[in-house]
C-alpha positions as a printed NumPy array, in Angstrom:
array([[-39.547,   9.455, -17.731],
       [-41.127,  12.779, -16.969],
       [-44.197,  12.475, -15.243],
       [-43.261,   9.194, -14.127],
       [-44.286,  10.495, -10.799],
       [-44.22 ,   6.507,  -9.086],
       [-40.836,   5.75 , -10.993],
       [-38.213,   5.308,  -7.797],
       [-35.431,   3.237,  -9.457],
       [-32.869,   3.769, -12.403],
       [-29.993,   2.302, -13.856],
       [-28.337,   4.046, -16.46 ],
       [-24.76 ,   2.54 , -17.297],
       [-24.057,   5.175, -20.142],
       [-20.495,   5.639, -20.389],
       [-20.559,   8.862, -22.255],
       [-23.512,  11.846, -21.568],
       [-21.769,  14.544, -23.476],
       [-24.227,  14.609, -26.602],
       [-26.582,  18.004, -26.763],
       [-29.715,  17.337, -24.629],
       [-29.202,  13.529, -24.518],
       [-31.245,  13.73 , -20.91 ],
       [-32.941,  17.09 , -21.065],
       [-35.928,  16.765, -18.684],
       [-35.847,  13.146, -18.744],
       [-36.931,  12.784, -14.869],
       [-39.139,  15.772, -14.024],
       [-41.874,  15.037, -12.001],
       [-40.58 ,  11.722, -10.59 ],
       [-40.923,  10.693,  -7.37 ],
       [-39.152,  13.002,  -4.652],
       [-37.137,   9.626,  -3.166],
       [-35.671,   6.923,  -5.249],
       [-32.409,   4.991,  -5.823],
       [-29.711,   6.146,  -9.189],
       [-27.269,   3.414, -10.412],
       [-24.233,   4.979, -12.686],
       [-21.186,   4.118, -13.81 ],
       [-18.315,   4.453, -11.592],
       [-16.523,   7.955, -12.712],
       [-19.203,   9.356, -14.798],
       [-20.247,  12.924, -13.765],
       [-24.089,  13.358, -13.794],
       [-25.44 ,  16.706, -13.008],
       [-28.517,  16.931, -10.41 ],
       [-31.759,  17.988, -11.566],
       [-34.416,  17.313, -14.222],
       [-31.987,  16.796, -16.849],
       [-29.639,  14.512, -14.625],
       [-29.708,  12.637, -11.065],
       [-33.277,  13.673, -10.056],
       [-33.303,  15.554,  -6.657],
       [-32.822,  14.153,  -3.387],
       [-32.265,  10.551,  -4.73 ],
       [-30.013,   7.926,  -3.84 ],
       [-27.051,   7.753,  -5.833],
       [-25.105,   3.995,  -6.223],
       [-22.053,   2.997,  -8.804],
       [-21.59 ,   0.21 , -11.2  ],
       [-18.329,  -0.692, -12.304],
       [-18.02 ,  -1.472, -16.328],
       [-16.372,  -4.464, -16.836],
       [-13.242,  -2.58 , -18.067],
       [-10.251,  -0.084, -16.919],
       [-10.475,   3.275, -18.887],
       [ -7.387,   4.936, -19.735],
       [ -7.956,   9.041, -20.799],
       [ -5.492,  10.904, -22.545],
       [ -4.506,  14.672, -20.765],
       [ -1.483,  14.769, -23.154],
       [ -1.997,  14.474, -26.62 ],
       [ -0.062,  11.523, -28.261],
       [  0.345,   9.898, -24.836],
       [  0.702,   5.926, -25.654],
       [  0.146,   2.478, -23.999],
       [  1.506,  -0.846, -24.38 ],
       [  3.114,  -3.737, -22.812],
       [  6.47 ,  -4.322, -21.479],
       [  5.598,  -8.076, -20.246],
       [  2.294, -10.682, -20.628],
       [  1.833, -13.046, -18.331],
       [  2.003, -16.466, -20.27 ],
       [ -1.701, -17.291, -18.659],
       [ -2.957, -13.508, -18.796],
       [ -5.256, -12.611, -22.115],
       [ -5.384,  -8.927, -22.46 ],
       [ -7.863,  -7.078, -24.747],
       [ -8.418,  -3.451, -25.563],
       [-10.841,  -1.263, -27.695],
       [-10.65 ,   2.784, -28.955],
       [-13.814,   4.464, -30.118],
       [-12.556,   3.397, -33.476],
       [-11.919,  -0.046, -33.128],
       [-13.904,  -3.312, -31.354],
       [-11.967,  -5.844, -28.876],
       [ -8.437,  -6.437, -30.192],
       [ -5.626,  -9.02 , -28.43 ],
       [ -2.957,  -7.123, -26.792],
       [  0.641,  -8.465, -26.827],
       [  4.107,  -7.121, -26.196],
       [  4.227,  -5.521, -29.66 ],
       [  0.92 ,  -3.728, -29.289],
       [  1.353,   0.235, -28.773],
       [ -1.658,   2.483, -28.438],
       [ -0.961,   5.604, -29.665],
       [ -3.639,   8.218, -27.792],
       [ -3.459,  11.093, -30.425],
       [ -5.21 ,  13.661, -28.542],
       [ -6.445,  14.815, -25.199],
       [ -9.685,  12.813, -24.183],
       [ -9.152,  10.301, -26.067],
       [ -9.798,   6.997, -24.425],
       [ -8.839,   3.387, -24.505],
       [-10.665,   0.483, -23.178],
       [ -8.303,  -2.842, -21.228],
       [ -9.782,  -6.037, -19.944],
       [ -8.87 ,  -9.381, -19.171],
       [ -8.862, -12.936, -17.969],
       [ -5.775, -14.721, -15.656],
       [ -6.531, -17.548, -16.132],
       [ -4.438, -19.118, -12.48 ],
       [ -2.399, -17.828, -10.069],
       [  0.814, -16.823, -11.341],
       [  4.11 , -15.959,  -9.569],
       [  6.87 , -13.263,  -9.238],
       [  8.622, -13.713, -12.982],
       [  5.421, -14.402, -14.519],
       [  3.44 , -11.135, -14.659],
       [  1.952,  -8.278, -16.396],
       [  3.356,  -4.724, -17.074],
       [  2.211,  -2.181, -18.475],
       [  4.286,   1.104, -19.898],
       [  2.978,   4.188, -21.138],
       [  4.524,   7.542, -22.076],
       [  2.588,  10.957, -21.581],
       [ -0.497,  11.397, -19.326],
       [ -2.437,   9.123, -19.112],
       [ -5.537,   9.253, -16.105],
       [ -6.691,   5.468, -15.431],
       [-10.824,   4.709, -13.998],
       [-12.908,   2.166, -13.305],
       [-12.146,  -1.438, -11.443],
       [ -8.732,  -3.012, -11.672],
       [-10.969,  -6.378, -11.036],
       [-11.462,  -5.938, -15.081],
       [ -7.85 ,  -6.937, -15.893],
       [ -8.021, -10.165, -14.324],
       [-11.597, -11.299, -14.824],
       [-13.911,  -8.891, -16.369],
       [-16.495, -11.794, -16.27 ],
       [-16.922, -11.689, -12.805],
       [-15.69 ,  -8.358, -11.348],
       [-16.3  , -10.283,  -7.64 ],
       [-14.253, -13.451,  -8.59 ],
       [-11.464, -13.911,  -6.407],
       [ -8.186, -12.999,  -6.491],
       [ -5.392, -14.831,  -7.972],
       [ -2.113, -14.836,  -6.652],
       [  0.237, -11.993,  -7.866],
       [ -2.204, -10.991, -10.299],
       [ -1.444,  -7.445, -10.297],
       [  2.321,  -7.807,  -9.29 ],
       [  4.399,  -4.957, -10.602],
       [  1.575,  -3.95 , -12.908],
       [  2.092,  -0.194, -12.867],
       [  5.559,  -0.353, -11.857],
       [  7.296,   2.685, -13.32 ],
       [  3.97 ,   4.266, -14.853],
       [  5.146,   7.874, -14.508],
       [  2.716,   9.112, -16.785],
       [ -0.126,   7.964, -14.921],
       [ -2.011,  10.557, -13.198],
       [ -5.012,   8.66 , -11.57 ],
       [ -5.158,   5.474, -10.881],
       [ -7.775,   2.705, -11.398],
       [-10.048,   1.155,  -7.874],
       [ -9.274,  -1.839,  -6.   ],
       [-12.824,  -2.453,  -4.534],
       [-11.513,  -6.511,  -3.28 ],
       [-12.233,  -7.336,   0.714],
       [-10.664, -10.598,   0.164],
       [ -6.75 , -10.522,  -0.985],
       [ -4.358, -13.432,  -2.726],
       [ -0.651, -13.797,  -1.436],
       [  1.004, -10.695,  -3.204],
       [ -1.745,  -9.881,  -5.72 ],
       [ -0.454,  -6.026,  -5.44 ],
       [  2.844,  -6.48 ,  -4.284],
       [  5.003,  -3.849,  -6.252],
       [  2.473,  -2.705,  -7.997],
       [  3.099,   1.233,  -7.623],
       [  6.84 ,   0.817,  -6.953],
       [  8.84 ,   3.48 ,  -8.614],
       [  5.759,   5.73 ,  -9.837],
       [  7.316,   8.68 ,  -8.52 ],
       [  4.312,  10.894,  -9.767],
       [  1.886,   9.469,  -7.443],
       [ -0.043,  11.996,  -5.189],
       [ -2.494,  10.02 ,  -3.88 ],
       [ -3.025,   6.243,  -3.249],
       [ -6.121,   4.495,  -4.002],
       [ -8.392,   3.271,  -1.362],
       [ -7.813,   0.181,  -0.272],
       [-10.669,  -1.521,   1.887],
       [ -9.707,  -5.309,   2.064],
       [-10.35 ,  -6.549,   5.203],
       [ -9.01 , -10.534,   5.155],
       [ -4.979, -10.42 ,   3.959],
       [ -3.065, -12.276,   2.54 ],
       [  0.65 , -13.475,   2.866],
       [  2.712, -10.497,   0.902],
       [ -0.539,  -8.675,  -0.466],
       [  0.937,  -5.109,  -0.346],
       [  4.344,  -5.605,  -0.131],
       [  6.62 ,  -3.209,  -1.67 ],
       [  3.016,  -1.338,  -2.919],
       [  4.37 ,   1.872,  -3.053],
       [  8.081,   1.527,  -2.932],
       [  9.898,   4.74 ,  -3.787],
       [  6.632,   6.549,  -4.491],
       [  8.586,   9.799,  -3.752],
       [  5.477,  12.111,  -4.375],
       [  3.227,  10.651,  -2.01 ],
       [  2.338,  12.381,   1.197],
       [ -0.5  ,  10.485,   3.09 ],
       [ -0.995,   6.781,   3.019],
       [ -4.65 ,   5.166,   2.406],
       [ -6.541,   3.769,   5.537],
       [ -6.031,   0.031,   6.472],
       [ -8.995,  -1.508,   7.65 ],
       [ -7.797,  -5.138,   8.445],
       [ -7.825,  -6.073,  11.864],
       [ -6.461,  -9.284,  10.996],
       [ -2.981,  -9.579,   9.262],
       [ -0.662, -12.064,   7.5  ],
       [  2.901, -13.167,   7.172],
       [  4.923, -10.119,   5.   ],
       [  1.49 ,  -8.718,   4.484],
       [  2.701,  -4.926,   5.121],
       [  6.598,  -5.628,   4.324],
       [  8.069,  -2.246,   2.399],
       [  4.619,  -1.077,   1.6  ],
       [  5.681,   2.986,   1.818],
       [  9.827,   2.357,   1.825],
       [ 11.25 ,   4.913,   0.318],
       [  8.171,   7.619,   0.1  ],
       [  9.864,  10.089,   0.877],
       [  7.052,  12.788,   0.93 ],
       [  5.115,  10.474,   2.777],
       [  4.03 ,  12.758,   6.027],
       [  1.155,  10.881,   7.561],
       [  1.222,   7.264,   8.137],
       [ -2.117,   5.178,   8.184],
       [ -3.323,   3.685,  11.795],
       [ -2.237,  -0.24 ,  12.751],
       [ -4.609,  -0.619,  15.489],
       [ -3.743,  -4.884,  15.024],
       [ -2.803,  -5.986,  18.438],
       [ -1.935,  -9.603,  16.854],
       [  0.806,  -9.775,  14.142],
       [  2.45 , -11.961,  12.059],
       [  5.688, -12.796,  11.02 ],
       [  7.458,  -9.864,   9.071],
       [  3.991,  -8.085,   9.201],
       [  5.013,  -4.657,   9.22 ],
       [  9.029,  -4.812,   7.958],
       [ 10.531,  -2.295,   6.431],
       [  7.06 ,  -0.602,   5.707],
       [  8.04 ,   3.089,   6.078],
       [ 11.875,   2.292,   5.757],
       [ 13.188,   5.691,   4.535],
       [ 10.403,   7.929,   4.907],
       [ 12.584,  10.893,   5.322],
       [  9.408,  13.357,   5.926],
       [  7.554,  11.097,   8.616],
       [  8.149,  12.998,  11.632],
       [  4.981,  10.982,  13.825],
       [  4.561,   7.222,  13.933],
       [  1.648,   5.448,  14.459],
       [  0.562,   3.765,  17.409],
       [  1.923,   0.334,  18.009],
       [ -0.303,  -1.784,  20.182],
       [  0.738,  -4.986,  19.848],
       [  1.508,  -6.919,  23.273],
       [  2.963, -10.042,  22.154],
       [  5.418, -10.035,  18.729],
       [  6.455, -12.134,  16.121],
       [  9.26 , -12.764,  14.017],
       [ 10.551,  -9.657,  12.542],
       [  7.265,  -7.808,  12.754],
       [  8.868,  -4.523,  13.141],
       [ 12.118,  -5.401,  11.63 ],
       [ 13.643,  -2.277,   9.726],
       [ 10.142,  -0.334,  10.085],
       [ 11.53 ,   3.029,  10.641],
       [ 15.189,   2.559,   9.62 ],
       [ 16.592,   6.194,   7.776],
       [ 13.33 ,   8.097,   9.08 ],
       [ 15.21 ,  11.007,  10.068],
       [ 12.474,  13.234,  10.345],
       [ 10.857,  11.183,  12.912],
       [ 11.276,  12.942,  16.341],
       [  9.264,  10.956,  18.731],
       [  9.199,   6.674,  19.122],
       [  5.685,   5.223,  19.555],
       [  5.091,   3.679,  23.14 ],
       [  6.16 ,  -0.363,  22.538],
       [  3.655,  -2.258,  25.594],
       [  5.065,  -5.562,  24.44 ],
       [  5.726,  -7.901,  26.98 ],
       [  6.51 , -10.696,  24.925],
       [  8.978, -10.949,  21.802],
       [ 10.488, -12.77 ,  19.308],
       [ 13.238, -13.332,  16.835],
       [ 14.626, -10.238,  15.495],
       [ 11.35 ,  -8.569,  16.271],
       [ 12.679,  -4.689,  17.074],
       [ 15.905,  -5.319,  14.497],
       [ 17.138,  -2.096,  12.844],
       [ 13.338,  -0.703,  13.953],
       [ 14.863,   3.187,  14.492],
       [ 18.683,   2.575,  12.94 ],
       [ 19.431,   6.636,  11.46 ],
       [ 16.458,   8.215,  13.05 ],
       [ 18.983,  10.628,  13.389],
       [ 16.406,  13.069,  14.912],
       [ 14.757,  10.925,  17.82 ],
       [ 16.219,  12.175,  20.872],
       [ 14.265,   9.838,  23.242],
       [ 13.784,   5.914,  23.166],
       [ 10.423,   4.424,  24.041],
       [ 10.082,   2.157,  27.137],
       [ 11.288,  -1.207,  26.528],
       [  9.669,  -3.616,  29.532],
       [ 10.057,  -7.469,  28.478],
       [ 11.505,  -9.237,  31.43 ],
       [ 12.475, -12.119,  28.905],
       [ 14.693, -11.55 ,  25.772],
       [ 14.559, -13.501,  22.281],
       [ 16.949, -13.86 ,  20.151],
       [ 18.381, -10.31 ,  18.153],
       [ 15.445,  -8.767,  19.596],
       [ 16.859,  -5.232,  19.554],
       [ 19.355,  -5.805,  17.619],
       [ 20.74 ,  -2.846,  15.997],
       [ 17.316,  -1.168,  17.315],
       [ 19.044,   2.371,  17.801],
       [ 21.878,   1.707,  15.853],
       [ 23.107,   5.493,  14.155],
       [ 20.701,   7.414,  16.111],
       [ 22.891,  10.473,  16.62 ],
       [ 20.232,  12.985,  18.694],
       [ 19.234,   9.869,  21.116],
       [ 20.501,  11.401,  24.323],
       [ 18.082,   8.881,  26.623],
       [ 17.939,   5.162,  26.472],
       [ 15.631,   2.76 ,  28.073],
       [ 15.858,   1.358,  31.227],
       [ 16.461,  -2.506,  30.197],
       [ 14.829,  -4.569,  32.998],
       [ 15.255,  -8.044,  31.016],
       [ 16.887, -10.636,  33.561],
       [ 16.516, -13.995,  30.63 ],
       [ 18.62 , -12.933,  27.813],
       [ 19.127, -14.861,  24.609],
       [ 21.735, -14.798,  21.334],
       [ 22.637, -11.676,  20.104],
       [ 19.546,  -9.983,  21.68 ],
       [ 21.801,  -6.581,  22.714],
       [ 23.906,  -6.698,  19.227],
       [ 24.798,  -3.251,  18.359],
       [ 21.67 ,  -1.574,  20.044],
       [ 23.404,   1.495,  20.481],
       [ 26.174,   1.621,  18.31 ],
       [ 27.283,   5.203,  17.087],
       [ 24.5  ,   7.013,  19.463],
       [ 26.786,   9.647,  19.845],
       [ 24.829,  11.785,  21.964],
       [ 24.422,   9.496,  24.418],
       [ 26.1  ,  10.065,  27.987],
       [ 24.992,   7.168,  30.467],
       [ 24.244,   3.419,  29.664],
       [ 21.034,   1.689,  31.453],
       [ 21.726,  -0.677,  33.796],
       [ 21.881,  -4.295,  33.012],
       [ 21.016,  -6.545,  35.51 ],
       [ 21.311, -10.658,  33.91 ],
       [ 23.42 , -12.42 ,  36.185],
       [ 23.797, -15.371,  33.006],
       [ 24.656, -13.76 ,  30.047],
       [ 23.68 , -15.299,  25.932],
       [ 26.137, -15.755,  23.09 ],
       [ 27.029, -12.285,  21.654],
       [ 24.254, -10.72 ,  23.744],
       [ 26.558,  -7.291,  24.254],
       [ 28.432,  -7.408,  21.399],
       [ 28.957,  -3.904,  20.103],
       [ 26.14 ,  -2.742,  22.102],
       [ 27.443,   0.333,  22.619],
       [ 29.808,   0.99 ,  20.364],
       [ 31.275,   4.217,  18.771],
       [ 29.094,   6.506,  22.004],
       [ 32.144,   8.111,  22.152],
       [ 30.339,  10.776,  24.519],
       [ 29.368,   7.974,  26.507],
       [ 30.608,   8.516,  29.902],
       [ 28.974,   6.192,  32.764],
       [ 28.09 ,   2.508,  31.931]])
């Protein structure tokens, strides 16, 4: 293209630009402004020979997932198919071959690269799913889309498509994209859990959720220190559920600006995230059932409560929320007038530092909606007044039990 001096738009989709010269000088003297379309992942230097100057510069996906050797005779296979999942791979030796359970790709040196796509055919469910295991290091690219339908990288989601795909997959350095807006009910639930060599989570910029769609994502992803953004402003039943339990590098927690949640939104999701010392801001004015049930249980870094402005609550919607922060020293303010049932209960439950508890202004109690709140908060010298006149089935039990400093109530 050199002289092409009107030329203002190319699309190259070459996967591989290491050959001597392949581009040298291809775009001098093009225009000065112009659009580039490349591959997702390739590396194109700027200049003559490359990306020409001051250009625009988009990506293609390849209707694939690359997997790149950085250990030499690193290997990958299958430990389960999906009965309606057709898998397909290719080396630089061979064309498009079937993948099964028996297949194992041996990677012999560093660099070397194999090539994964696939169809799924319907939505599947939880013991019904594809796994992949590797050994080595492996370093995964290009749009996780391709394993499900590398037809149609935009097609919709099917439900649990990717569920527990990577689970395990220590030897995976880098991770593939997940470019979908629009989720399926747990189409990544699990997928990461137990990849304890994880530094860093992929991006993940769906905006419309589905029931269970990251649930259990990263369980016990023990490497990982910051979670990715989540952009949704609309959630779904479970959608959140033990998304970062057990990450127990995990210092900084995405935002959750949501100020309407669903039922079991946002359970367990950094249950046992030993390093979390901040939480994120909890907005939310009216609950539902067991949104926040478990969220911080065993965080016993974290040393401050976020403010909780809800006025309105529901089933077991603060149960076991803080149980063995064993560092907060302070509980947040607490100002529903009207109680639901095992609303706190167990909220505080083996906080040993809390020395402070709410001021509990609820006159309309309900079942079990005290239950253990405080039990073993053994730092803790007075008790809040209580001021319901008609009392709920089991509404104090054990509320404060084992405070053995406790001494006004």
């Amino acid at each position: 293209f050199s002289g092409c001096s009107n030329l203002k738009y190319i699309k190259c989709l070459a996967t591989d630009i290491s050959a001597t010269n392949c581009t040298k000088g291809w775009v001098n003297s093009v225009s000065p402004t112009g659009t580039f379309v490349k591959v997702e992942g390739v590396e194109w230097e700027t200049g003559n020979s490359g990306i020409p100057t001051g250009w625009e510069v988009e990506e293609e996906y390849v209707p694939y997932v690359t997997f790149i050797a950085e250990e030499a005779g690193s290997t990958i296979g299958l430990a389960n198919l999906s009965s309606y999942q057709t898998l397909q791979y290719k080396t630089s030796s061979s064309d498009w071959t079937s993948m099964s359970e028996t297949t194992n790709i041996t990677l012999d040196n560093i660099g070397d690269k194999v090539y994964v796509r696939g169809i799924l055919s319907r939505n599947i469910h939880g013991s019904n799913y594809t796994q992949f295991k590797m050994t080595g290091k492996i370093a995964a690219s290009g749009n996780c889309n391709a394993i499900w339908n590398y037809n149609d990288l935009n097609a919709p989601l099917k439900e649990y498509c990717g569920f527990r795909m990577f689970q395990g997959c220590t030897s995976l350095t880098t991770v593939p994209k997940f470019p979908a807006t629009t989720l399926a009910e747990f189409c990544y639930a699990y997928m990461f859990q137990d990849y304890t060599s994880l530094t860093q989570a992929p991006e993940l910029p769906a905006t419309t959720l589905a029931r269970g769609c990251y649930d259990g994502m990263f369980w016990n992803c023990t490497s990982l220190t910051t979670a990715p953004e989540l952009p949704a402003t609309t959630l779904a039943d479970d959608c959140y559920s033990s998304m970062f339990k057990g990450c127990t590098s995990l210092t900084q927690a995405p935002e959750l600006h949501v100020t309407k949640l669903e039922d079991y939104c946002y359970q367990s999701m950094f249950s046992g995230c030993t390093s979390l010392t901040t939480a994120p801001e909890l907005p939310a004015t009216t609950l539902a059932e067991y949104c926040y049930n478990s969220m911080f249980y065993g965080c016993t870094s974290l040393t401050q409560a976020p403010e909780l402005p809800a006025t309105t609550l529901a089933q077991s919607c603060y149960q076991y929320m803080f149980q063995g922060c064993t560092s907060l020293t302070k509980a947040p303010e607490l100002p529903a007038t009207a109680l639901a049932q095992s609303c706190y209960c167990y909220m505080f439950s083996g906080c040993t530092s809390l020395t402070t508890a709410p001021e509990l202004p609820a006159t309309t109690l309900a079942n079990a909606c005290y239950h253990s709140m405080f039990w073993n908060c053994t730092s803790l010298t007075n008790a809040p007044e209580l001021p319901a006149t008609a009392l709920a089935e089991w509404c104090y039990c054990r509320m404060f039990c084992d405070c053995k400093y406790l001494k006004e109530a």
